[in-house]
């Protein structure tokens, strides 16, 4: 900054330099070095034309050296805005938390102090001393403020602080004092901060199995008046102390610049709280300021245990593998009683052929028993030699069970129909009795579907094979045409065998009517029983 004698210089005061408040605001809680130099009379506007620089003076901005040289203030879990509502404190009292200090070592002693005041007169001080053990190092320390110490000064206040005496020191012992924080024993007058959030969490019970590396908790964006050297404490509180953990971190420039605070909860804390509830909150503090967030309540489900399901009627032929004879009644899949599904929804997957052989259900017929309809059976039929196994499993909260690999063996061949014709009598067809429009061919089963598992859209092929003067010949009556809605509704297939084809066949020789259907979109075909007749004049 440049100033001149016209700016208010006097021999008594010297040269005044006015610093903009906006600059001081940006430097708040920091420090500066300041100095001056006398400019050249020959070039008063040239900042480089100046004499030697004076000695520099160090100055704190917005805080005192006494505070800087002391340890940070303690936190009180049950407080907000440096206030405790005594009516909300249970008989177990309040929890004080001391952040870990850099020189923390086994054998140190830390003494927490609660100095209450009633009617502006000091009460007997409450002190609690802790000897540092190996498990305390680099961890926040917790102390209990007895209920009587709080309720006894309701409406007044207390000063909280602590003292650290270092191990291995010869007399007189070296020690450090913390900054002091005033806690008013009145209901807080401001709203809580927004609750902390869980990274990549969309709601519902938390399944520990989905978080093998633990949880990341976020304060994002950070609280409004964040400053370097603030201490932020996270409380993960389960149903008992053994299931709870407290973490603390110091705000550094990276946190201020990124506007994000992250805490990590190890997976063992999820497992410890399985089938239970956890309350999570954070608070920050520095001398003269302390704020607490709304609690976040999380439901932790039991670790899922999802053994393979069973298929009723299946015969095991290996671990989690078996065969099952196809049935037009469908089947049932049962989730074992030993499965641990927590409060999740069970979704059974019959993961067969993608064309007509898959089925998903979330509705049990009873208990853990789920029905698989006949419509999802036929596309999966396979001989043992073909070995077309497919997985049957269930899913809970996005996690799949162990698979049961199933092979569905086909129905007996005699379960399928043959092609009939009104023009066949006594295993003979009289060519002369067939009208010029051709012989009527029919596939049906009285009172039932035309064939087992019949469905609209299945590909049906019908053929006639016989002997002509040139040798064996096959005529495609119907070539892999889908079953129509009307055919399925009528449970009957009708086609015409052209008389012109019959006229190419040798008389007194046998011919066959054949049919086959595909349940899986044309990948495989199931053959119907042949009808054989002798063609006569």
Short mmCIF file of C-alpha atoms in Angstrom, two decimals:
data_model
loop_
_atom_site.label_atom_id
_atom_site.label_comp_id
_atom_site.label_asym_id
_atom_site.label_seq_id
_atom_site.Cartn_x
_atom_site.Cartn_y
_atom_site.Cartn_z
CA UNK A 1 0.00 0.00 0.00
CA UNK A 2 1.24 3.49 -0.81
CA UNK A 3 0.60 6.52 1.44
CA UNK A 4 1.84 10.09 1.38
CA UNK A 5 2.27 12.97 3.80
CA UNK A 6 -1.06 14.34 2.58
CA UNK A 7 -2.73 11.26 4.08
CA UNK A 8 -2.64 12.60 7.63
CA UNK A 9 1.03 12.48 8.70
CA UNK A 10 1.87 14.18 12.00
CA UNK A 11 5.11 14.06 13.98
CA UNK A 12 3.19 12.74 16.97
CA UNK A 13 1.25 9.94 15.24
CA UNK A 14 3.46 9.24 12.31
CA UNK A 15 2.01 8.04 9.00
CA UNK A 16 -1.46 6.42 9.26
CA UNK A 17 -2.20 3.44 6.97
CA UNK A 18 -5.83 2.39 6.70
CA UNK A 19 -6.38 -1.34 6.05
CA UNK A 20 -9.68 -2.30 4.37
CA UNK A 21 -11.99 -4.37 6.56
CA UNK A 22 -12.48 -6.80 3.68
CA UNK A 23 -8.75 -7.62 3.87
CA UNK A 24 -8.96 -8.16 7.63
CA UNK A 25 -11.98 -10.43 7.18
CA UNK A 26 -9.98 -12.62 4.82
CA UNK A 27 -7.10 -12.73 7.30
CA UNK A 28 -9.33 -13.49 10.31
CA UNK A 29 -7.80 -16.13 12.61
CA UNK A 30 -4.50 -15.87 10.71
CA UNK A 31 -1.36 -13.78 11.08
CA UNK A 32 0.65 -11.21 9.12
CA UNK A 33 4.13 -9.66 8.91
CA UNK A 34 4.18 -5.93 8.20
CA UNK A 35 6.94 -3.43 7.43
CA UNK A 36 7.49 -0.14 5.57
CA UNK A 37 9.96 1.64 3.29
CA UNK A 38 10.36 5.35 2.38
CA UNK A 39 9.80 6.13 -1.28
CA UNK A 40 11.96 8.28 -3.55
CA UNK A 41 11.16 11.99 -3.88
CA UNK A 42 12.35 11.84 -7.48
CA UNK A 43 9.89 9.08 -8.42
CA UNK A 44 7.07 9.17 -5.87
CA UNK A 45 4.75 6.99 -7.96
CA UNK A 46 7.30 4.24 -8.68
CA UNK A 47 6.82 1.40 -6.13
CA UNK A 48 10.26 0.05 -6.97
CA UNK A 49 12.01 3.34 -6.21
CA UNK A 50 12.24 3.13 -2.46
CA UNK A 51 14.72 2.96 0.34
CA UNK A 52 15.57 -0.01 2.57
CA UNK A 53 12.77 -2.01 4.18
CA UNK A 54 12.24 -1.66 7.92
CA UNK A 55 12.28 -4.60 10.30
CA UNK A 56 9.13 -6.70 10.05
CA UNK A 57 6.57 -6.96 12.84
CA UNK A 58 4.56 -10.15 13.45
CA UNK A 59 0.85 -9.78 14.22
CA UNK A 60 -2.07 -12.17 14.84
CA UNK A 61 -5.40 -11.31 13.24
CA UNK A 62 -8.56 -12.12 15.17
CA UNK A 63 -7.00 -14.31 17.88
CA UNK A 64 -4.58 -13.96 20.77
CA UNK A 65 -1.19 -15.61 21.22
CA UNK A 66 -2.43 -17.05 24.50
CA UNK A 67 -5.10 -19.04 22.67
CA UNK A 68 -2.74 -20.15 19.93
CA UNK A 69 -0.29 -21.52 22.46
CA UNK A 70 -2.90 -23.60 24.26
CA UNK A 71 -4.51 -26.93 23.44
CA UNK A 72 -7.97 -26.84 21.82
CA UNK A 73 -11.15 -26.73 23.86
CA UNK A 74 -12.96 -29.88 24.99
CA UNK A 75 -16.26 -30.90 23.39
CA UNK A 76 -19.46 -31.73 25.27
CA UNK A 77 -21.50 -34.26 23.29
CA UNK A 78 -24.88 -33.24 24.71
CA UNK A 79 -24.30 -29.53 24.10
CA UNK A 80 -25.16 -27.24 21.21
CA UNK A 81 -24.19 -23.61 20.77
CA UNK A 82 -22.17 -23.97 24.03
CA UNK A 83 -25.39 -24.73 25.91
CA UNK A 84 -26.78 -27.80 27.67
CA UNK A 85 -30.47 -28.27 28.38
CA UNK A 86 -30.35 -29.93 31.80
CA UNK A 87 -33.84 -31.38 31.24
CA UNK A 88 -32.49 -33.58 28.43
CA UNK A 89 -29.59 -35.05 30.39
CA UNK A 90 -30.11 -38.53 31.76
CA UNK A 91 -28.85 -39.89 35.04
CA UNK A 92 -25.65 -41.06 33.34
CA UNK A 93 -24.59 -37.44 32.82
CA UNK A 94 -22.88 -35.90 29.79
CA UNK A 95 -19.86 -36.92 27.73
CA UNK A 96 -16.82 -34.67 27.42
CA UNK A 97 -14.39 -35.35 24.56
CA UNK A 98 -10.78 -34.20 24.41
CA UNK A 99 -9.19 -34.30 20.94
CA UNK A 100 -5.92 -36.23 20.56
CA UNK A 101 -2.83 -34.03 20.94
CA UNK A 102 0.31 -34.35 18.84
CA UNK A 103 2.70 -35.41 21.63
CA UNK A 104 0.31 -38.00 23.11
CA UNK A 105 2.29 -40.80 24.72
CA UNK A 106 1.77 -43.74 27.05
CA UNK A 107 2.11 -42.58 30.65
CA UNK A 108 0.82 -39.04 30.12
CA UNK A 109 -1.91 -37.94 32.49
CA UNK A 110 -4.88 -35.89 31.27
CA UNK A 111 -7.10 -34.11 33.76
CA UNK A 112 -10.53 -32.87 32.66
CA UNK A 113 -11.98 -29.99 34.68
CA UNK A 114 -15.59 -28.88 35.04
CA UNK A 115 -15.83 -25.66 37.03
CA UNK A 116 -19.48 -24.96 37.72
CA UNK A 117 -20.89 -21.61 38.84
CA UNK A 118 -24.09 -21.06 40.76
CA UNK A 119 -25.31 -17.49 41.26
CA UNK A 120 -21.92 -16.39 39.89
CA UNK A 121 -20.10 -18.20 42.71
CA UNK A 122 -17.78 -21.11 41.90
CA UNK A 123 -18.87 -24.59 42.94
CA UNK A 124 -16.32 -27.23 43.98
CA UNK A 125 -14.45 -28.13 40.80
CA UNK A 126 -15.07 -31.58 39.30
CA UNK A 127 -11.87 -33.19 38.03
CA UNK A 128 -11.33 -36.52 36.30
CA UNK A 129 -7.79 -37.74 35.60
CA UNK A 130 -6.89 -40.34 33.00
CA UNK A 131 -3.55 -42.11 32.56
CA UNK A 132 -2.80 -42.61 28.86
CA UNK A 133 -2.50 -46.24 27.78
CA UNK A 134 -1.47 -47.62 24.38
CA UNK A 135 -5.07 -47.85 23.14
CA UNK A 136 -5.61 -44.13 23.87
CA UNK A 137 -2.77 -42.85 21.68
CA UNK A 138 -3.97 -40.82 18.66
CA UNK A 139 -7.59 -41.32 19.77
CA UNK A 140 -10.02 -38.83 21.34
CA UNK A 141 -10.46 -39.22 25.09
CA UNK A 142 -13.90 -39.35 26.67
CA UNK A 143 -14.84 -38.32 30.19
CA UNK A 144 -18.15 -38.32 32.04
CA UNK A 145 -19.63 -35.18 33.55
CA UNK A 146 -21.85 -36.44 36.41
CA UNK A 147 -25.54 -35.56 36.23
CA UNK A 148 -25.41 -33.78 39.60
CA UNK A 149 -22.72 -31.40 38.30
CA UNK A 150 -25.09 -30.28 35.55
CA UNK A 151 -28.48 -30.23 37.24
CA UNK A 152 -26.98 -28.51 40.29
CA UNK A 153 -26.17 -25.37 38.30
CA UNK A 154 -29.18 -25.31 35.96
CA UNK A 155 -29.64 -21.79 34.66
CA UNK A 156 -26.00 -20.87 35.27
CA UNK A 157 -22.83 -22.02 33.55
CA UNK A 158 -19.60 -24.00 33.76
CA UNK A 159 -16.10 -23.52 32.41
CA UNK A 160 -14.55 -26.64 30.90
CA UNK A 161 -10.87 -27.23 30.23
CA UNK A 162 -8.15 -29.85 30.65
CA UNK A 163 -4.49 -30.19 31.50
CA UNK A 164 -1.90 -32.60 30.05
CA UNK A 165 1.12 -33.66 32.11
CA UNK A 166 3.74 -35.45 30.04
CA UNK A 167 5.34 -38.77 30.92
CA UNK A 168 9.05 -39.16 31.57
CA UNK A 169 9.61 -35.59 32.75
CA UNK A 170 11.91 -34.77 35.65
CA UNK A 171 10.63 -32.38 38.31
CA UNK A 172 9.16 -29.94 37.79
CA UNK A 173 6.87 -31.80 35.34
CA UNK A 174 6.11 -30.20 31.99
CA UNK A 175 2.46 -29.67 31.18
CA UNK A 176 0.07 -27.99 28.75
CA UNK A 177 -3.23 -26.28 29.44
CA UNK A 178 -6.18 -26.20 27.09
CA UNK A 179 -8.23 -23.20 26.13
CA UNK A 180 -11.30 -22.72 28.30
CA UNK A 181 -14.85 -23.01 27.02
CA UNK A 182 -17.95 -21.66 28.75
CA UNK A 183 -21.00 -23.95 28.73
CA UNK A 184 -24.34 -22.39 29.69
CA UNK A 185 -26.79 -24.73 31.42
CA UNK A 186 -29.80 -23.51 29.46
CA UNK A 187 -31.72 -24.72 26.42
CA UNK A 188 -29.81 -23.88 23.21
CA UNK A 189 -31.20 -20.90 21.34
CA UNK A 190 -30.28 -21.87 17.77
CA UNK A 191 -31.17 -24.66 15.36
CA UNK A 192 -28.94 -27.71 15.00
CA UNK A 193 -26.71 -28.07 11.95
CA UNK A 194 -27.88 -30.38 9.13
CA UNK A 195 -27.22 -34.08 9.72
CA UNK A 196 -24.16 -35.82 8.38
CA UNK A 197 -24.73 -37.98 5.26
CA UNK A 198 -23.55 -41.41 4.12
CA UNK A 199 -21.71 -41.60 0.81
CA UNK A 200 -23.45 -43.74 -1.87
CA UNK A 201 -26.41 -44.47 0.41
CA UNK A 202 -29.98 -44.22 -0.88
CA UNK A 203 -31.94 -45.18 2.22
CA UNK A 204 -33.25 -48.26 4.00
CA UNK A 205 -31.40 -50.69 6.28
CA UNK A 206 -27.65 -50.82 5.75
CA UNK A 207 -26.44 -54.30 4.86
CA UNK A 208 -22.88 -54.75 6.23
CA UNK A 209 -22.15 -57.11 3.33
CA UNK A 210 -22.60 -54.26 0.86
CA UNK A 211 -19.93 -52.18 2.60
CA UNK A 212 -16.91 -54.50 2.98
CA UNK A 213 -14.63 -51.48 3.39
CA UNK A 214 -16.92 -49.68 5.84
CA UNK A 215 -18.89 -46.44 5.49
CA UNK A 216 -17.78 -42.99 4.39
CA UNK A 217 -19.63 -40.22 6.23
CA UNK A 218 -19.71 -36.74 4.71
CA UNK A 219 -20.16 -33.22 6.01
CA UNK A 220 -20.68 -31.60 2.62
CA UNK A 221 -20.89 -28.70 2.34
CA UNK A 222 -19.06 -27.89 5.53
CA UNK A 223 -20.63 -25.81 8.30
CA UNK A 224 -20.81 -22.07 7.51
CA UNK A 225 -18.08 -20.52 9.70
CA UNK A 226 -15.44 -23.22 9.34
CA UNK A 227 -11.89 -22.19 10.27
CA UNK A 228 -8.51 -23.83 10.28
CA UNK A 229 -7.68 -25.55 13.57
CA UNK A 230 -11.30 -26.22 14.43
CA UNK A 231 -11.79 -29.70 15.83
CA UNK A 232 -14.67 -31.81 14.51
CA UNK A 233 -15.86 -34.81 16.52
CA UNK A 234 -17.98 -37.66 15.16
CA UNK A 235 -20.13 -39.79 17.46
CA UNK A 236 -21.19 -43.25 16.20
CA UNK A 237 -23.45 -44.42 19.02
CA UNK A 238 -24.80 -47.96 19.16
CA UNK A 239 -26.92 -49.66 21.81
CA UNK A 240 -23.94 -49.97 24.16
CA UNK A 241 -20.47 -48.51 24.53
CA UNK A 242 -18.78 -51.58 23.03
CA UNK A 243 -20.69 -50.88 19.80
CA UNK A 244 -19.87 -47.17 19.73
CA UNK A 245 -16.89 -45.19 18.48
CA UNK A 246 -15.83 -41.55 18.65
CA UNK A 247 -13.56 -39.95 16.05
CA UNK A 248 -11.96 -36.50 15.86
CA UNK A 249 -10.14 -34.53 13.19
CA UNK A 250 -8.56 -31.10 12.96
CA UNK A 251 -9.62 -28.79 10.16
CA UNK A 252 -6.70 -27.99 7.86
CA UNK A 253 -6.50 -25.92 4.65
CA UNK A 254 -7.47 -28.90 2.47
CA UNK A 255 -10.78 -29.21 4.28
CA UNK A 256 -11.48 -25.49 4.07
CA UNK A 257 -10.60 -25.37 0.36
CA UNK A 258 -12.51 -28.54 -0.61
CA UNK A 259 -15.54 -27.67 1.57
CA UNK A 260 -15.79 -31.34 2.50
CA UNK A 261 -15.20 -33.30 5.71
CA UNK A 262 -14.99 -37.10 5.57
CA UNK A 263 -15.06 -39.67 8.35
CA UNK A 264 -14.56 -43.40 7.81
CA UNK A 265 -16.38 -46.05 9.84
CA UNK A 266 -14.56 -49.37 9.82
CA UNK A 267 -16.59 -52.45 8.79
CA UNK A 268 -16.35 -53.98 12.27
CA UNK A 269 -18.60 -51.21 13.60
CA UNK A 270 -21.26 -52.23 11.08
CA UNK A 271 -20.95 -55.87 12.11
CA UNK A 272 -21.07 -54.96 15.81
CA UNK A 273 -24.37 -53.13 15.30
CA UNK A 274 -26.02 -55.67 12.99
CA UNK A 275 -29.75 -56.02 13.55
CA UNK A 276 -29.63 -52.78 15.52
CA UNK A 277 -29.81 -49.02 15.29
CA UNK A 278 -27.03 -46.43 15.32
CA UNK A 279 -27.25 -42.69 15.96
CA UNK A 280 -24.62 -40.63 14.15
CA UNK A 281 -23.88 -36.95 14.72
CA UNK A 282 -20.99 -34.54 14.54
CA UNK A 283 -20.06 -31.31 16.28
CA UNK A 284 -17.28 -28.79 15.93
CA UNK A 285 -15.72 -26.48 18.50
CA UNK A 286 -13.13 -23.80 19.04
CA UNK A 287 -12.80 -21.23 21.79
CA UNK A 288 -16.00 -19.22 21.91
CA UNK A 289 -17.92 -21.36 19.41
CA UNK A 290 -19.40 -24.86 19.32
CA UNK A 291 -22.19 -26.31 17.17
CA UNK A 292 -23.82 -29.75 16.95
CA UNK A 293 -25.63 -31.40 14.04
CA UNK A 294 -28.96 -33.15 13.87
CA UNK A 295 -28.52 -36.88 14.58
CA UNK A 296 -28.72 -39.33 11.67
CA UNK A 297 -30.38 -42.62 12.64
CA UNK A 298 -29.24 -45.68 10.68
CA UNK A 299 -30.75 -49.16 10.72
CA UNK A 300 -28.06 -51.84 10.39
CA UNK A 301 -29.36 -55.17 9.12
CA UNK A 302 -27.90 -58.52 10.06
CA UNK A 303 -25.10 -59.73 7.78
CA UNK A 304 -26.99 -61.67 5.14
CA UNK A 305 -26.55 -65.44 4.97
CA UNK A 306 -27.97 -66.70 1.70
CA UNK A 307 -27.47 -70.44 1.14
CA UNK A 308 -28.81 -72.04 -2.03
CA UNK A 309 -32.58 -72.55 -2.39
CA UNK A 310 -34.17 -75.93 -3.00
CA UNK A 311 -36.42 -77.03 -5.86
CA UNK A 312 -39.23 -79.35 -4.83
CA UNK A 313 -38.93 -82.75 -6.46
CA UNK A 314 -35.33 -82.22 -7.62
CA UNK A 315 -32.80 -85.00 -7.16
CA UNK A 316 -29.34 -83.88 -6.09
CA UNK A 317 -26.42 -85.00 -8.24
CA UNK A 318 -23.74 -82.77 -6.72
CA UNK A 319 -23.29 -79.85 -4.33
CA UNK A 320 -26.04 -77.32 -5.03
CA UNK A 321 -26.91 -79.14 -8.25
CA UNK A 322 -29.71 -81.46 -9.27
CA UNK A 323 -32.19 -82.69 -11.86
CA UNK A 324 -35.93 -82.28 -11.87
CA UNK A 325 -38.47 -84.01 -14.17
CA UNK A 326 -40.55 -81.44 -16.02
CA UNK A 327 -44.13 -81.09 -14.85
CA UNK A 328 -47.05 -79.25 -16.42
CA UNK A 329 -47.98 -78.17 -12.90
CA UNK A 330 -44.81 -76.12 -12.50
CA UNK A 331 -42.84 -76.41 -9.29
CA UNK A 332 -41.91 -74.63 -6.07
CA UNK A 333 -38.67 -73.02 -4.93
CA UNK A 334 -38.05 -72.81 -1.19
CA UNK A 335 -35.67 -70.44 0.59
CA UNK A 336 -34.08 -72.40 3.47
CA UNK A 337 -34.95 -71.59 7.07
CA UNK A 338 -31.24 -71.12 7.75
CA UNK A 339 -31.12 -68.13 5.40
CA UNK A 340 -30.63 -64.80 7.18
CA UNK A 341 -32.47 -62.18 5.14
CA UNK A 342 -32.93 -59.45 7.75
CA UNK A 343 -35.79 -57.13 6.86
CA UNK A 344 -35.09 -57.38 3.13
CA UNK A 345 -37.46 -58.52 0.39
CA UNK A 346 -36.82 -61.95 -1.15
CA UNK A 347 -36.82 -62.06 -4.95
CA UNK A 348 -36.68 -65.59 -6.41
CA UNK A 349 -35.01 -65.96 -9.82
CA UNK A 350 -35.67 -68.96 -12.08
CA UNK A 351 -32.87 -67.99 -14.45
CA UNK A 352 -33.50 -70.36 -17.34
CA UNK A 353 -33.53 -69.90 -21.10
CA UNK A 354 -33.88 -66.21 -22.05
CA UNK A 355 -36.66 -67.09 -24.49
CA UNK A 356 -39.51 -68.26 -22.30
CA UNK A 357 -37.57 -70.00 -19.55
CA UNK A 358 -37.20 -67.27 -16.92
CA UNK A 359 -39.39 -66.18 -14.07
CA UNK A 360 -38.99 -63.78 -11.13
CA UNK A 361 -41.31 -63.59 -8.14
CA UNK A 362 -41.38 -61.77 -4.84
CA UNK A 363 -44.68 -63.26 -3.64
CA UNK A 364 -44.50 -66.49 -1.64
CA UNK A 365 -47.44 -68.87 -1.60
CA UNK A 366 -46.63 -69.43 2.06
CA UNK A 367 -43.67 -68.70 4.31
CA UNK A 368 -40.59 -68.93 2.12
CA UNK A 369 -42.14 -71.12 -0.58
CA UNK A 370 -42.45 -69.58 -4.06
CA UNK A 371 -44.32 -71.00 -7.05
CA UNK A 372 -42.78 -71.34 -10.52
CA UNK A 373 -45.51 -71.57 -13.19
CA UNK A 374 -45.64 -74.12 -15.98
CA UNK A 375 -45.05 -71.35 -18.51
CA UNK A 376 -41.40 -71.12 -17.37
CA UNK A 377 -40.67 -74.86 -17.57
CA UNK A 378 -40.70 -76.10 -21.17
CA UNK A 379 -37.99 -73.80 -22.57
CA UNK A 380 -35.53 -75.28 -20.08
CA UNK A 381 -36.05 -78.97 -20.81
CA UNK A 382 -32.81 -80.78 -21.62
CA UNK A 383 -31.49 -84.30 -21.58
CA UNK A 384 -28.67 -85.21 -19.23
CA UNK A 385 -26.44 -85.62 -22.28
CA UNK A 386 -27.21 -82.07 -23.40
CA UNK A 387 -26.49 -80.84 -19.87
CA UNK A 388 -28.34 -77.50 -20.06
CA UNK A 389 -28.16 -76.55 -16.39
CA UNK A 390 -29.37 -73.12 -15.30
CA UNK A 391 -29.19 -71.24 -11.97
CA UNK A 392 -32.03 -70.96 -9.49
CA UNK A 393 -31.37 -68.41 -6.74
CA UNK A 394 -32.90 -65.62 -4.69
CA UNK A 395 -31.88 -62.02 -4.18
CA UNK A 396 -32.13 -59.92 -1.01
CA UNK A 397 -31.34 -56.19 -1.04
CA UNK A 398 -29.33 -56.61 -4.23
CA UNK A 399 -27.28 -59.57 -2.96
CA UNK A 400 -27.63 -62.98 -4.66
CA UNK A 401 -27.80 -66.28 -2.82
CA UNK A 402 -25.69 -69.30 -3.61
CA UNK A 403 -26.98 -70.75 -6.90
CA UNK A 404 -28.73 -74.10 -7.21
CA UNK A 405 -27.91 -75.38 -10.70
CA UNK A 406 -30.86 -77.25 -12.16
CA UNK A 407 -31.39 -79.49 -15.17
CA UNK A 408 -35.02 -80.03 -16.22
CA UNK A 409 -35.45 -83.41 -17.89
CA UNK A 410 -38.09 -83.65 -20.65
CA UNK A 411 -41.51 -85.24 -20.45
CA UNK A 412 -41.89 -88.76 -21.83
CA UNK A 413 -42.32 -88.76 -25.60
CA UNK A 414 -45.72 -90.44 -25.32
CA UNK A 415 -47.05 -87.34 -23.57
CA UNK A 416 -47.02 -85.49 -26.88
CA UNK A 417 -49.78 -85.87 -29.51
CA UNK A 418 -49.67 -87.15 -33.05
CA UNK A 419 -51.19 -85.59 -36.15
CA UNK A 420 -54.60 -86.97 -37.08
CA UNK A 421 -56.75 -86.73 -40.21
CA UNK A 422 -60.38 -87.56 -40.89
CA UNK A 423 -59.18 -89.04 -44.16
CA UNK A 424 -57.25 -91.81 -42.43
CA UNK A 425 -59.32 -94.88 -41.61
CA UNK A 426 -57.86 -98.15 -40.42
CA UNK A 427 -54.36 -96.80 -40.95
CA UNK A 428 -55.13 -96.10 -44.59
CA UNK A 429 -55.80 -92.95 -46.58
CA UNK A 430 -57.75 -93.22 -49.79
CA UNK A 431 -56.36 -90.69 -52.21
CA UNK A 432 -59.55 -90.63 -54.20
CA UNK A 433 -61.53 -89.66 -51.09
CA UNK A 434 -59.38 -86.58 -50.43
CA UNK A 435 -61.02 -83.44 -51.83
CA UNK A 436 -59.11 -81.21 -54.22
CA UNK A 437 -58.56 -78.73 -51.33
CA UNK A 438 -56.40 -81.31 -49.59
CA UNK A 439 -56.49 -83.59 -46.56
CA UNK A 440 -57.46 -82.07 -43.23
CA UNK A 441 -54.70 -82.40 -40.60
CA UNK A 442 -55.37 -81.82 -36.90
CA UNK A 443 -53.27 -81.71 -33.73
CA UNK A 444 -55.32 -81.72 -30.55
CA UNK A 445 -55.82 -83.50 -27.24
CA UNK A 446 -59.40 -83.87 -26.13
CA UNK A 447 -60.17 -81.63 -23.16
CA UNK A 448 -56.61 -80.34 -22.82
CA UNK A 449 -54.13 -78.11 -24.59
CA UNK A 450 -53.11 -79.55 -27.94
CA UNK A 451 -49.80 -80.55 -26.33
CA UNK A 452 -48.15 -80.10 -22.92
CA UNK A 453 -46.95 -76.54 -22.25
CA UNK A 454 -48.76 -75.22 -25.34
CA UNK A 455 -48.55 -71.42 -25.55
CA UNK A 456 -49.11 -68.65 -28.03
CA UNK A 457 -46.00 -67.84 -30.04
CA UNK A 458 -44.40 -71.28 -29.90
CA UNK A 459 -42.94 -72.33 -33.25
CA UNK A 460 -44.73 -75.35 -34.76
CA UNK A 461 -43.55 -77.37 -37.74
CA UNK A 462 -45.72 -79.99 -39.51
CA UNK A 463 -44.48 -82.24 -42.33
CA UNK A 464 -45.54 -85.13 -44.49
CA UNK A 465 -42.92 -87.68 -45.60
CA UNK A 466 -43.39 -90.46 -48.12
CA UNK A 467 -42.02 -92.28 -51.19
CA UNK A 468 -42.33 -90.82 -54.68
CA UNK A 469 -41.14 -92.32 -57.95
CA UNK A 470 -37.91 -90.39 -57.43
CA UNK A 471 -37.42 -91.64 -53.86
CA UNK A 472 -38.07 -90.28 -50.35
CA UNK A 473 -39.75 -86.88 -50.27
CA UNK A 474 -40.79 -84.46 -47.49
CA UNK A 475 -43.43 -81.77 -47.80
CA UNK A 476 -43.49 -78.86 -45.29
CA UNK A 477 -47.11 -78.36 -44.34
CA UNK A 478 -46.18 -75.71 -41.76
CA UNK A 479 -42.66 -74.40 -41.34
CA UNK A 480 -41.92 -73.12 -37.80
CA UNK A 481 -44.91 -70.81 -37.69
CA UNK A 482 -45.89 -69.25 -34.34
CA UNK A 483 -48.99 -70.58 -32.62
CA UNK A 484 -51.67 -67.93 -33.03
CA UNK A 485 -53.89 -66.53 -30.33
CA UNK A 486 -56.91 -68.30 -31.88
CA UNK A 487 -55.08 -71.62 -32.08
CA UNK A 488 -54.06 -71.37 -28.45
CA UNK A 489 -57.55 -70.36 -27.39
CA UNK A 490 -59.13 -73.26 -29.34
CA UNK A 491 -56.43 -75.70 -28.17
CA UNK A 492 -56.30 -77.05 -31.69
CA UNK A 493 -54.12 -76.83 -34.80
CA UNK A 494 -55.61 -77.41 -38.26
CA UNK A 495 -53.71 -77.51 -41.55
CA UNK A 496 -54.17 -78.84 -45.10
CA UNK A 497 -52.03 -81.46 -46.81
CA UNK A 498 -52.28 -80.63 -50.53
CA UNK A 499 -53.74 -83.38 -52.72
CA UNK A 500 -51.11 -82.50 -55.30
CA UNK A 501 -48.44 -83.79 -52.90
CA UNK A 502 -50.37 -87.01 -52.29
CA UNK A 503 -50.51 -87.53 -56.05
CA UNK A 504 -46.70 -87.60 -56.17
CA UNK A 505 -46.54 -90.49 -53.69
CA UNK A 506 -46.54 -94.15 -54.66
CA UNK A 507 -49.72 -96.02 -53.89
CA UNK A 508 -49.70 -98.85 -51.38
CA UNK A 509 -46.67 -97.34 -49.68
CA UNK A 510 -46.59 -95.89 -46.17
CA UNK A 511 -46.25 -92.18 -45.52
CA UNK A 512 -45.84 -90.30 -42.23
CA UNK A 513 -47.31 -87.18 -40.69
CA UNK A 514 -44.73 -85.50 -38.43
CA UNK A 515 -44.74 -82.50 -36.13
CA UNK A 516 -42.37 -80.74 -33.75
CA UNK A 517 -42.57 -77.64 -31.58
CA UNK A 518 -39.97 -75.26 -30.19
CA UNK A 519 -40.43 -73.96 -26.65
CA UNK A 520 -37.33 -71.74 -26.78
CA UNK A 521 -37.74 -69.63 -29.89
CA UNK A 522 -36.31 -72.09 -32.40
CA UNK A 523 -33.11 -73.15 -30.66
CA UNK A 524 -34.36 -76.69 -30.01
CA UNK A 525 -37.45 -78.66 -31.04
CA UNK A 526 -39.48 -81.32 -29.26
CA UNK A 527 -40.74 -84.04 -31.62
CA UNK A 528 -44.35 -85.23 -31.51
CA UNK A 529 -45.41 -88.80 -32.15
CA UNK A 530 -45.57 -89.76 -35.84
CA UNK A 531 -48.74 -90.89 -37.56
CA UNK A 532 -48.12 -93.57 -40.21
CA UNK A 533 -50.66 -94.61 -42.84
CA UNK A 534 -50.72 -96.42 -46.19
CA UNK A 535 -51.78 -94.43 -49.22
CA UNK A 536 -54.29 -96.36 -51.32
CA UNK A 537 -56.27 -95.59 -54.42
#
